[in-house]
Tab-separated table of C-alpha atoms in Angstrom:
chain	number	residue	atom	x	y	z
W	276	MET	CA	-41.383	-175.272	-50.977
W	277	ALA	CA	-42.698	-174.237	-47.644
W	278	GLU	CA	-46.443	-174.510	-47.133
W	279	LYS	CA	-48.503	-171.397	-46.805
W	280	GLU	CA	-49.695	-170.722	-43.276
W	281	PRO	CA	-53.332	-171.123	-42.892
W	282	PHE	CA	-55.369	-167.969	-42.440
W	283	ARG	CA	-56.182	-167.134	-38.865
W	284	LEU	CA	-59.210	-164.872	-38.210
W	285	GLY	CA	-58.217	-161.745	-36.152
W	286	ARG	CA	-59.829	-161.536	-32.763
W	287	ASN	CA	-61.132	-157.954	-33.445
W	288	VAL	CA	-62.915	-159.044	-36.807
W	289	THR	CA	-66.440	-157.552	-36.549
W	290	LEU	CA	-69.436	-156.667	-38.685
W	291	VAL	CA	-72.304	-154.494	-37.506
W	292	ILE	CA	-75.266	-153.764	-39.701
W	293	HIS	CA	-78.510	-151.851	-39.580
W	294	GLY	CA	-81.757	-152.170	-41.631
W	295	GLY	CA	-83.206	-148.744	-41.097
W	296	ALA	CA	-84.535	-146.591	-38.083
W	297	GLY	CA	-87.784	-145.013	-37.417
W	298	THR	CA	-91.173	-145.222	-35.863
W	299	MET	CA	-91.686	-148.947	-35.853
W	300	SER	CA	-93.932	-150.183	-32.956
W	301	ARG	CA	-93.700	-153.285	-30.753
W	302	LYS	CA	-97.538	-152.791	-30.023
W	303	ASN	CA	-98.383	-152.692	-33.640
W	304	SER	CA	-96.360	-155.675	-34.752
W	305	THR	CA	-96.621	-159.431	-34.257
W	306	PRO	CA	-94.038	-161.843	-32.991
W	307	GLU	CA	-94.088	-163.372	-36.557
W	308	GLN	CA	-93.317	-160.059	-38.057
W	309	ARG	CA	-90.596	-159.385	-35.812
W	310	TYR	CA	-88.923	-162.783	-36.348
W	311	VAL	CA	-88.841	-162.293	-40.063
W	312	TYR	CA	-86.925	-159.129	-39.558
W	313	LYS	CA	-84.463	-160.636	-37.137
W	314	ALA	CA	-84.028	-163.598	-39.401
W	315	ALA	CA	-83.234	-161.319	-42.333
W	316	LEU	CA	-80.716	-159.378	-40.259
W	317	ALA	CA	-79.062	-162.703	-39.208
W	318	ASP	CA	-78.878	-163.806	-42.930
W	319	ALA	CA	-77.183	-160.506	-43.735
W	320	LEU	CA	-74.632	-160.957	-40.868
W	321	ARG	CA	-73.859	-164.398	-41.817
W	322	ALA	CA	-73.299	-163.356	-45.449
W	323	GLY	CA	-70.775	-160.693	-44.449
W	324	TYR	CA	-69.205	-162.982	-41.895
W	325	ASP	CA	-68.506	-165.664	-44.608
W	326	VAL	CA	-66.311	-163.252	-46.421
W	327	LEU	CA	-64.329	-162.219	-43.218
W	328	ARG	CA	-63.799	-165.749	-41.891
W	329	GLN	CA	-62.009	-166.731	-45.196
W	330	GLY	CA	-59.800	-163.597	-44.950
W	331	GLY	CA	-61.745	-161.312	-47.250
W	332	GLU	CA	-61.733	-157.520	-47.366
W	333	ALA	CA	-63.998	-155.537	-45.057
W	334	MET	CA	-65.290	-153.911	-48.166
W	335	ASP	CA	-66.518	-157.169	-49.611
W	336	ALA	CA	-67.913	-158.218	-46.343
W	337	ALA	CA	-69.934	-155.098	-45.905
W	338	VAL	CA	-71.226	-155.308	-49.507
W	339	ALA	CA	-72.194	-159.007	-48.984
W	340	ALA	CA	-74.250	-157.942	-45.957
W	341	VAL	CA	-75.935	-154.888	-47.625
W	342	SER	CA	-76.679	-156.631	-50.894
W	343	SER	CA	-78.422	-159.331	-48.742
W	344	MET	CA	-80.707	-156.647	-47.442
W	345	GLU	CA	-81.210	-154.940	-50.952
W	346	ASP	CA	-82.519	-158.237	-52.109
W	347	ASN	CA	-85.078	-158.351	-49.284
W	348	PRO	CA	-88.319	-156.337	-49.906
W	349	LEU	CA	-88.626	-155.803	-46.151
W	350	PHE	CA	-85.873	-153.086	-46.330
W	351	ASN	CA	-85.785	-149.669	-47.870
W	352	SER	CA	-83.232	-150.299	-50.405
W	353	GLY	CA	-83.001	-152.291	-53.584
W	354	LYS	CA	-86.016	-154.493	-54.011
W	355	GLY	CA	-87.947	-152.912	-50.982
W	356	ALA	CA	-87.156	-149.357	-52.011
W	357	VAL	CA	-89.705	-146.603	-51.209
W	358	PHE	CA	-91.377	-144.462	-54.165
W	359	ASN	CA	-90.890	-140.786	-54.635
W	360	SER	CA	-93.843	-138.359	-55.247
W	361	ASP	CA	-93.849	-139.189	-58.969
W	362	GLY	CA	-94.146	-143.005	-58.202
W	363	LYS	CA	-90.571	-143.816	-59.176
W	364	ASN	CA	-87.732	-145.332	-57.215
W	365	GLU	CA	-84.569	-143.464	-57.088
W	366	LEU	CA	-81.755	-145.398	-55.277
W	367	GLU	CA	-78.581	-144.241	-53.613
W	368	ALA	CA	-75.464	-146.107	-52.146
W	369	SER	CA	-71.943	-145.465	-50.855
W	370	ILE	CA	-68.786	-147.003	-49.853
W	371	MET	CA	-65.824	-145.814	-47.847
W	372	LEU	CA	-62.650	-147.437	-46.496
W	373	SER	CA	-60.273	-146.494	-43.868
W	374	LYS	CA	-57.343	-147.486	-45.965
W	375	PRO	CA	-57.128	-149.041	-49.522
W	376	PRO	CA	-57.876	-152.687	-50.069
W	377	SER	CA	-54.971	-155.076	-50.266
W	378	THR	CA	-56.831	-157.271	-52.836
W	379	HIS	CA	-58.538	-156.606	-56.190
W	380	LEU	CA	-55.116	-156.072	-57.735
W	381	ASP	CA	-56.209	-157.388	-61.091
W	382	TYR	CA	-57.964	-154.101	-61.811
W	383	PRO	CA	-56.226	-151.696	-64.299
W	384	THR	CA	-55.568	-149.210	-61.645
W	385	HIS	CA	-55.422	-149.987	-57.853
W	386	PRO	CA	-57.256	-147.370	-55.778
W	387	PRO	CA	-54.733	-144.931	-54.430
W	388	LEU	CA	-54.413	-144.015	-50.662
W	389	THR	CA	-56.267	-140.677	-51.319
W	390	ARG	CA	-59.323	-142.510	-52.993
W	391	ARG	CA	-61.353	-142.994	-49.744
W	392	GLY	CA	-64.800	-143.945	-51.143
W	393	LEU	CA	-67.415	-143.355	-53.708
W	394	SER	CA	-71.121	-142.797	-53.745
W	395	ALA	CA	-73.857	-143.052	-56.449
W	396	THR	CA	-77.215	-141.475	-56.429
W	397	LEU	CA	-80.481	-141.229	-58.585
W	398	LEU	CA	-80.078	-144.789	-59.810
W	399	THR	CA	-83.212	-146.368	-61.377
W	400	HIS	CA	-81.927	-149.694	-62.796
W	401	ALA	CA	-79.228	-150.951	-60.518
W	402	ARG	CA	-80.268	-154.040	-58.840
W	403	ASN	CA	-77.817	-153.821	-55.979
W	404	PRO	CA	-76.661	-150.198	-55.649
W	405	SER	CA	-74.023	-151.291	-53.057
W	406	LYS	CA	-72.272	-153.456	-55.680
W	407	VAL	CA	-72.287	-150.467	-58.146
W	408	ALA	CA	-70.532	-148.206	-55.567
W	409	ARG	CA	-67.833	-150.936	-54.943
W	410	ALA	CA	-67.419	-151.611	-58.648
W	411	LEU	CA	-66.888	-147.951	-59.556
W	412	TYR	CA	-64.832	-147.223	-56.534
W	413	LEU	CA	-62.385	-150.077	-57.798
W	414	ARG	CA	-62.143	-148.306	-61.120
W	415	PRO	CA	-60.493	-144.929	-60.669
W	416	ASP	CA	-59.455	-145.120	-64.368
W	417	LEU	CA	-63.055	-144.970	-65.475
W	418	VAL	CA	-64.462	-142.965	-62.544
W	419	PRO	CA	-61.859	-140.514	-60.937
W	420	HIS	CA	-64.580	-138.663	-59.012
W	421	PRO	CA	-66.015	-139.501	-55.417
W	422	PHE	CA	-69.649	-138.879	-56.399
W	423	VAL	CA	-71.497	-139.938	-59.559
W	424	SER	CA	-75.245	-140.041	-60.499
W	425	ALA	CA	-78.099	-141.128	-62.766
W	426	ALA	CA	-77.907	-142.704	-66.212
W	427	HIS	CA	-74.152	-142.337	-66.762
W	428	ALA	CA	-73.355	-144.015	-63.566
W	429	GLU	CA	-75.570	-146.980	-64.484
W	430	ASP	CA	-73.915	-147.059	-68.003
W	431	LEU	CA	-70.484	-147.362	-66.256
W	432	ALA	CA	-71.917	-149.976	-63.929
W	433	ARG	CA	-73.055	-152.134	-66.747
W	434	ASP	CA	-69.773	-151.798	-68.573
W	435	VAL	CA	-68.134	-153.258	-65.517
W	436	GLY	CA	-70.482	-156.191	-65.201
W	437	GLU	CA	-73.032	-154.922	-62.705
W	438	GLU	CA	-76.684	-156.020	-63.097
W	439	LEU	CA	-79.174	-153.660	-64.296
W	440	VAL	CA	-83.022	-154.367	-64.193
W	441	ASP	CA	-86.237	-152.813	-65.349
W	442	PRO	CA	-87.672	-150.315	-62.949
W	443	TYR	CA	-90.584	-152.437	-62.338
W	444	TYR	CA	-88.300	-154.935	-60.454
W	445	PHE	CA	-88.477	-152.518	-57.465
W	446	PHE	CA	-92.150	-152.617	-57.254
W	447	THR	CA	-93.609	-153.994	-53.951
W	448	GLU	CA	-97.229	-153.616	-53.255
W	449	ALA	CA	-96.637	-152.320	-49.662
W	450	ARG	CA	-94.416	-149.587	-50.539
W	451	TRP	CA	-96.648	-148.582	-53.356
W	452	LYS	CA	-99.678	-148.271	-50.926
W	453	GLU	CA	-97.670	-146.079	-48.719
W	454	HIS	CA	-96.770	-143.875	-51.632
W	455	ARG	CA	-100.452	-143.498	-52.863
W	456	ARG	CA	-101.921	-143.116	-49.368
W	457	GLY	CA	-99.243	-140.568	-48.211
W	458	LEU	CA	-100.540	-138.426	-51.297
W	459	GLY	CA	-104.148	-139.042	-50.288
W	460	LEU	CA	-104.748	-141.220	-53.434
W	461	PRO	CA	-106.411	-144.569	-53.823
W	462	ASP	CA	-104.104	-147.656	-53.927
W	463	GLU	CA	-104.824	-148.309	-57.578
W	464	PRO	CA	-103.845	-148.105	-60.337
W	465	TYR	CA	-100.747	-150.215	-59.836
W	466	PRO	CA	-97.685	-149.904	-62.261
W	467	SER	CA	-96.996	-152.628	-64.578
W	468	PRO	CA	-94.009	-153.758	-66.680
W	469	GLU	CA	-95.778	-152.346	-69.782
W	470	HIS	CA	-96.033	-148.938	-68.307
W	471	SER	CA	-92.698	-148.951	-66.585
W	472	ALA	CA	-90.400	-145.873	-67.570
W	473	ASP	CA	-87.427	-146.410	-69.881
W	474	LEU	CA	-88.526	-150.030	-70.720
W	475	ILE	CA	-85.611	-151.529	-72.488
W	476	THR	CA	-83.693	-154.798	-72.442
W	477	PHE	CA	-81.642	-155.367	-69.315
W	478	THR	CA	-79.924	-158.402	-67.634
W	479	ASP	CA	-82.450	-161.098	-66.943
W	480	THR	CA	-83.290	-161.510	-63.272
W	481	GLY	CA	-85.137	-164.730	-63.653
W	482	GLY	CA	-88.686	-162.972	-63.521
W	483	GLU	CA	-88.731	-162.553	-59.752
W	484	GLY	CA	-89.062	-158.780	-60.112
W	485	HIS	CA	-92.082	-159.124	-62.583
W	486	GLN	CA	-94.331	-161.060	-60.255
W	487	ARG	CA	-96.824	-159.722	-57.610
W	488	ALA	CA	-95.904	-162.336	-55.213
W	489	GLU	CA	-97.256	-161.951	-51.704
W	490	GLN	CA	-94.550	-160.155	-49.494
W	491	PRO	CA	-94.241	-159.841	-45.824
W	492	THR	CA	-95.645	-156.586	-44.464
W	493	PRO	CA	-92.945	-154.116	-43.388
W	494	LEU	CA	-93.037	-153.143	-39.731
W	495	ASP	CA	-92.182	-149.440	-40.631
W	496	ALA	CA	-94.703	-147.363	-42.359
W	497	TYR	CA	-93.347	-144.468	-44.446
W	498	PRO	CA	-89.701	-145.266	-43.761
W	499	THR	CA	-87.001	-142.702	-44.009
W	500	GLY	CA	-84.237	-145.185	-43.173
W	501	THR	CA	-81.562	-147.028	-45.103
W	502	VAL	CA	-79.515	-150.215	-44.812
W	503	GLY	CA	-75.840	-150.226	-43.821
W	504	ALA	CA	-72.887	-152.288	-42.761
W	505	VAL	CA	-69.474	-151.472	-41.155
W	506	ALA	CA	-66.945	-154.228	-41.215
W	507	LEU	CA	-63.432	-154.641	-39.678
W	508	ASP	CA	-61.186	-157.170	-41.439
W	509	SER	CA	-58.125	-159.105	-40.245
W	510	ARG	CA	-55.571	-156.619	-41.527
W	511	GLY	CA	-57.299	-153.686	-39.730
W	512	CYS	CA	-59.218	-152.138	-42.436
W	513	ILE	CA	-62.631	-150.710	-41.813
W	514	ALA	CA	-65.373	-150.252	-44.432
W	515	ALA	CA	-68.702	-148.676	-44.388
W	516	VAL	CA	-71.434	-149.416	-47.015
W	517	THR	CA	-74.842	-147.915	-46.992
W	518	SER	CA	-77.840	-148.219	-49.519
W	519	THR	CA	-81.278	-146.626	-49.510
W	520	GLY	CA	-84.477	-145.802	-51.488
W	521	GLY	CA	-84.822	-142.522	-49.591
W	522	LYS	CA	-87.826	-140.941	-47.977
W	523	THR	CA	-91.296	-142.041	-48.973
W	524	ASN	CA	-92.735	-139.239	-51.443
W	525	LYS	CA	-89.553	-137.334	-51.551
W	526	LEU	CA	-89.337	-134.833	-54.318
W	527	PRO	CA	-87.981	-136.363	-57.562
W	528	GLY	CA	-84.259	-135.798	-57.840
W	529	ARG	CA	-83.864	-135.428	-54.091
W	530	ILE	CA	-80.466	-136.464	-52.806
W	531	GLY	CA	-80.266	-137.705	-49.207
W	532	ASP	CA	-77.480	-138.360	-46.752
W	533	THR	CA	-76.648	-141.757	-47.939
W	534	PRO	CA	-74.357	-140.619	-50.788
W	535	VAL	CA	-73.010	-137.611	-49.046
W	536	MET	CA	-69.657	-138.306	-47.679
W	537	GLY	CA	-69.312	-137.153	-44.084
W	538	ALA	CA	-73.192	-137.085	-43.490
W	539	GLY	CA	-74.511	-140.426	-43.864
W	540	PHE	CA	-71.218	-142.539	-44.144
W	541	TRP	CA	-67.658	-142.290	-43.176
W	542	ALA	CA	-64.363	-144.401	-42.568
W	543	GLU	CA	-61.064	-143.022	-41.518
W	544	GLU	CA	-57.711	-143.905	-39.969
W	545	TRP	CA	-55.410	-141.311	-38.201
W	546	LYS	CA	-52.352	-141.142	-35.823
W	547	GLN	CA	-53.700	-139.699	-32.577
W	548	GLU	CA	-52.168	-136.540	-31.372
W	549	SER	CA	-52.253	-135.063	-27.899
W	550	VAL	CA	-55.795	-133.824	-27.219
W	551	ARG	CA	-54.659	-131.334	-24.493
W	552	SER	CA	-52.306	-129.573	-26.939
W	553	ARG	CA	-55.301	-128.338	-28.935
W	554	HIS	CA	-56.797	-126.057	-26.258
W	555	SER	CA	-55.597	-122.830	-24.646
W	556	LEU	CA	-54.847	-124.370	-21.179
W	557	ALA	CA	-52.325	-126.903	-22.640
W	558	TRP	CA	-49.516	-125.307	-20.586
W	559	LEU	CA	-51.478	-126.205	-17.350
W	560	ASP	CA	-52.062	-129.774	-18.463
W	561	ASN	CA	-48.398	-130.125	-19.256
W	562	THR	CA	-47.288	-128.563	-15.963
W	563	LEU	CA	-49.527	-131.028	-13.918
W	564	GLU	CA	-48.100	-133.823	-15.856
W	565	LEU	CA	-44.585	-132.776	-15.144
W	566	LEU	CA	-45.415	-132.596	-11.315
W	567	GLY	CA	-46.970	-136.052	-11.408
W	568	LEU	CA	-50.544	-134.703	-10.841
W	569	ALA	CA	-51.897	-135.718	-14.189
W	570	SER	CA	-51.078	-138.811	-16.441
W	571	ALA	CA	-50.040	-138.765	-20.050
W	572	GLN	CA	-52.522	-139.344	-22.729
W	573	PRO	CA	-52.895	-143.129	-23.228
W	574	LEU	CA	-54.149	-142.519	-26.859
W	575	GLU	CA	-51.276	-140.229	-27.863
W	576	GLY	CA	-49.387	-141.657	-30.889
W	577	LYS	CA	-51.669	-144.551	-31.370
W	578	THR	CA	-53.228	-145.414	-34.776
W	579	ARG	CA	-57.045	-145.217	-34.501
W	580	SER	CA	-59.756	-145.852	-36.999
W	581	VAL	CA	-63.607	-145.681	-37.281
W	582	GLY	CA	-66.424	-146.533	-39.665
W	583	VAL	CA	-69.906	-145.058	-39.456
W	584	SER	CA	-73.246	-145.651	-41.319
W	585	GLY	CA	-76.289	-143.620	-40.513
W	586	THR	CA	-79.956	-144.193	-40.882
W	587	GLY	CA	-83.062	-141.920	-40.193
W	588	ASP	CA	-84.055	-138.620	-41.531
W	589	GLY	CA	-81.127	-137.822	-43.865
W	590	ASP	CA	-81.665	-134.153	-44.164
W	591	TYR	CA	-80.590	-133.743	-40.535
W	592	PHE	CA	-77.514	-135.859	-41.098
W	593	ILE	CA	-76.491	-133.604	-43.951
W	594	ARG	CA	-77.104	-130.333	-42.003
W	595	GLN	CA	-74.758	-131.819	-39.117
W	596	ALA	CA	-72.200	-133.864	-41.102
W	597	THR	CA	-73.151	-136.706	-38.557
W	598	ALA	CA	-70.916	-139.421	-39.808
W	599	SER	CA	-67.532	-137.591	-39.963
W	600	THR	CA	-68.382	-135.646	-36.675
W	601	VAL	CA	-68.098	-139.074	-34.829
W	602	ALA	CA	-64.438	-139.286	-36.104
W	603	ARG	CA	-63.815	-135.682	-35.143
W	604	HIS	CA	-65.093	-136.208	-31.556
W	605	MET	CA	-62.700	-139.258	-31.154
W	606	GLN	CA	-59.724	-137.438	-32.850
W	607	LEU	CA	-59.948	-133.951	-31.439
W	608	LEU	CA	-61.662	-134.564	-28.155
W	609	GLY	CA	-60.234	-138.011	-27.402
W	610	GLU	CA	-63.746	-139.437	-26.994
W	611	SER	CA	-64.498	-143.173	-27.004
W	612	LEU	CA	-66.519	-144.577	-29.855
W	613	LYS	CA	-69.482	-144.841	-27.452
W	614	ASP	CA	-69.327	-141.410	-26.252
W	615	ALA	CA	-68.928	-139.780	-29.702
W	616	THR	CA	-71.742	-141.667	-31.354
W	617	GLU	CA	-74.118	-140.932	-28.503
W	618	ARG	CA	-73.191	-137.317	-28.733
W	619	VAL	CA	-73.986	-137.070	-32.378
W	620	VAL	CA	-77.373	-138.841	-32.092
W	621	GLU	CA	-78.373	-136.619	-29.390
W	622	ASP	CA	-77.442	-133.617	-31.411
W	623	LEU	CA	-79.605	-134.953	-34.321
W	624	LEU	CA	-82.627	-135.185	-31.947
W	625	ALA	CA	-81.924	-131.734	-30.488
W	626	ASP	CA	-82.725	-130.309	-34.035
W	627	GLY	CA	-85.684	-132.514	-34.689
W	628	GLY	CA	-83.865	-135.336	-36.607
W	629	ILE	CA	-84.648	-138.998	-35.775
W	630	GLY	CA	-82.500	-141.974	-36.553
W	631	GLY	CA	-79.287	-143.733	-35.242
W	632	VAL	CA	-75.813	-144.794	-36.444
W	633	ILE	CA	-73.893	-147.938	-36.358
W	634	ALA	CA	-70.162	-147.597	-35.837
W	635	LEU	CA	-67.019	-149.614	-35.366
W	636	ASP	CA	-63.438	-148.708	-34.330
W	637	GLY	CA	-60.157	-150.513	-34.945
W	638	GLU	CA	-60.149	-152.404	-31.802
W	639	GLY	CA	-63.555	-154.080	-32.558
W	640	ASN	CA	-65.756	-151.755	-30.360
W	641	VAL	CA	-69.104	-151.441	-31.630
W	642	ALA	CA	-71.692	-148.565	-30.995
W	643	MET	CA	-75.447	-148.579	-32.170
W	644	PRO	CA	-77.164	-145.555	-30.590
W	645	LEU	CA	-80.484	-144.334	-31.627
W	646	ASN	CA	-83.027	-141.599	-30.668
W	647	CYS	CA	-86.317	-143.198	-31.905
W	648	PRO	CA	-88.416	-146.209	-31.097
W	649	GLY	CA	-86.481	-148.639	-33.079
W	650	MET	CA	-83.553	-149.509	-35.433
W	651	TYR	CA	-83.119	-152.829	-37.071
W	652	ARG	CA	-79.553	-153.719	-36.053
W	653	GLY	CA	-77.060	-156.467	-35.511
W	654	VAL	CA	-73.569	-157.506	-34.844
W	655	ILE	CA	-71.343	-160.597	-35.588
W	656	LYS	CA	-67.889	-160.974	-34.026
W	657	ALA	CA	-65.075	-163.498	-34.547
W	658	ASP	CA	-67.047	-166.244	-32.891
W	659	GLY	CA	-69.521	-166.113	-35.745
W	660	VAL	CA	-72.719	-165.704	-33.581
W	661	PRO	CA	-75.171	-163.215	-35.152
W	662	LYS	CA	-76.810	-160.993	-32.547
W	663	VAL	CA	-79.878	-158.784	-33.447
W	664	ALA	CA	-82.289	-156.399	-32.061
W	665	ILE	CA	-85.185	-154.052	-33.230
W	666	PHE	CA	-86.675	-151.838	-30.555
W	667	LYS	CA	-84.656	-149.196	-28.535
W	668	GLU	CA	-85.018	-150.987	-25.242
W	669	ASP	CA	-83.988	-154.336	-26.729
W	670	GLY	CA	-80.767	-156.135	-25.922
W	671	LEU	CA	-79.051	-158.101	-28.729
W	672	GLU	CA	-80.673	-161.541	-29.199
W	673	ASP	CA	-78.486	-164.546	-30.217
W	674	MET	CA	-79.990	-165.858	-33.307
W	675	ASP	CA	-78.016	-169.247	-33.448
W	676	SER	CA	-80.003	-170.242	-30.342
W	677	LYS	CA	-83.218	-169.960	-32.309
C-alpha cells in the first residue's frame, strides 16, 4: 500500500486578523499596554496558523483566531464585551466561506454550495459566539436559515455541544465603568452572580468568569469595534469570521453589522468576466484591442475570491453594505484588493463612519485600510511569522523577534 504523501503548506496560505478599530491613542497609552495588545494579537495569529499548517480548513483557522480574542478581556467580544444601556451583554458573530468546506463530513448533512454562511445575534450565554456560528453553519439540518438570534439559537448551540455560561462570565470592571460613566452614573453598584439575569445551570467554566481578578486596562474607551479573522487555506478556500459585543450603551436589542451578511462580513468566489463589456463604450475598447492599441483583460476568465471582516461603527457598514461592496468593486470594476478596500473605507468616512476592514484574496494578498487613529491588526503568512500593528501610521511589527 502506497504511503500517503505528507501535507505541503500552500505558499498563499494566509491569516489576517483585527481586534477592533476606533479612537485609541498612542499619547494616552503606555509601552506596556501596547505590548499586551500586540502579544494578544500574536497569540491569536499563532492559534489560527496552527490549524492552517496542519492542512486544516480556513473556517477552523479563523474561528481559532477569533475565539482566542473572545477569551481575552482586552477585546470587545466574548469575555471583554461591552454593555448595552440596560447593563447587559448582547453578543453577535458570523461566519462565511468562499466555498463549502472539504472536511466536517461526519455531520448528518454537509453544507451545500449555496449555504454561504451563518450569523447569530442577541446571544447572552454563548462563551464563544464564533464557535456557535460555525457549529450552526455546519448543521443545515437543524438550522436551514442564514441568520438566527437569541435564546433559541443558544438552545440549538447547546444541543450541538457548544458551551453556554452564566451572563456574569462576561463582566469586566473596565467595561462596566465605561457603561456607567457613559450614562452619567456612578461606577457602583457592580453586578454579581446572585443578581445576574436568567441565572440557571450552565456548563462549568472553571470559575474564571466569576472572579473579579485584576484585568489589563483597555486602550480603547467606549469601543464600537469587533474582532475578526479572514483565512486562506491550502485548497484555496477563504473564510471570514467576526464577533462583537457591539457598541457601548447601545439600545437593548440593537443589531449591528457583524451578523448582517454583506455589511460587516463577506466571502465569495467568482469567475471573472470582462470588465469593459459592462459599460456603454465596450465597442470602443474592443476596437482598440483589435487594432493592437489596447491589451486584453488579464483577469478575464480567472477565478477570483475575497474575504472581508469589518470593524468600527457598524451602523455605517450596514448603510453602505461595506463588506460585499469590496467584492463588487473587484468583480465589476476589475479593481485590486487594495484599491477596492481603500475605496470602501474612504466612503465610510465621507458619511461620518469610522473604522476599517481586513481583507484577503485568493492569491494571498492582504489589505488592512482604516480611516481612524488605530486598528488592532495582524497577519501571518506561510512562513509562520506573526506581524502586528495598532496605530494607523504603524508598520507591521515582527513578534517572533521580541
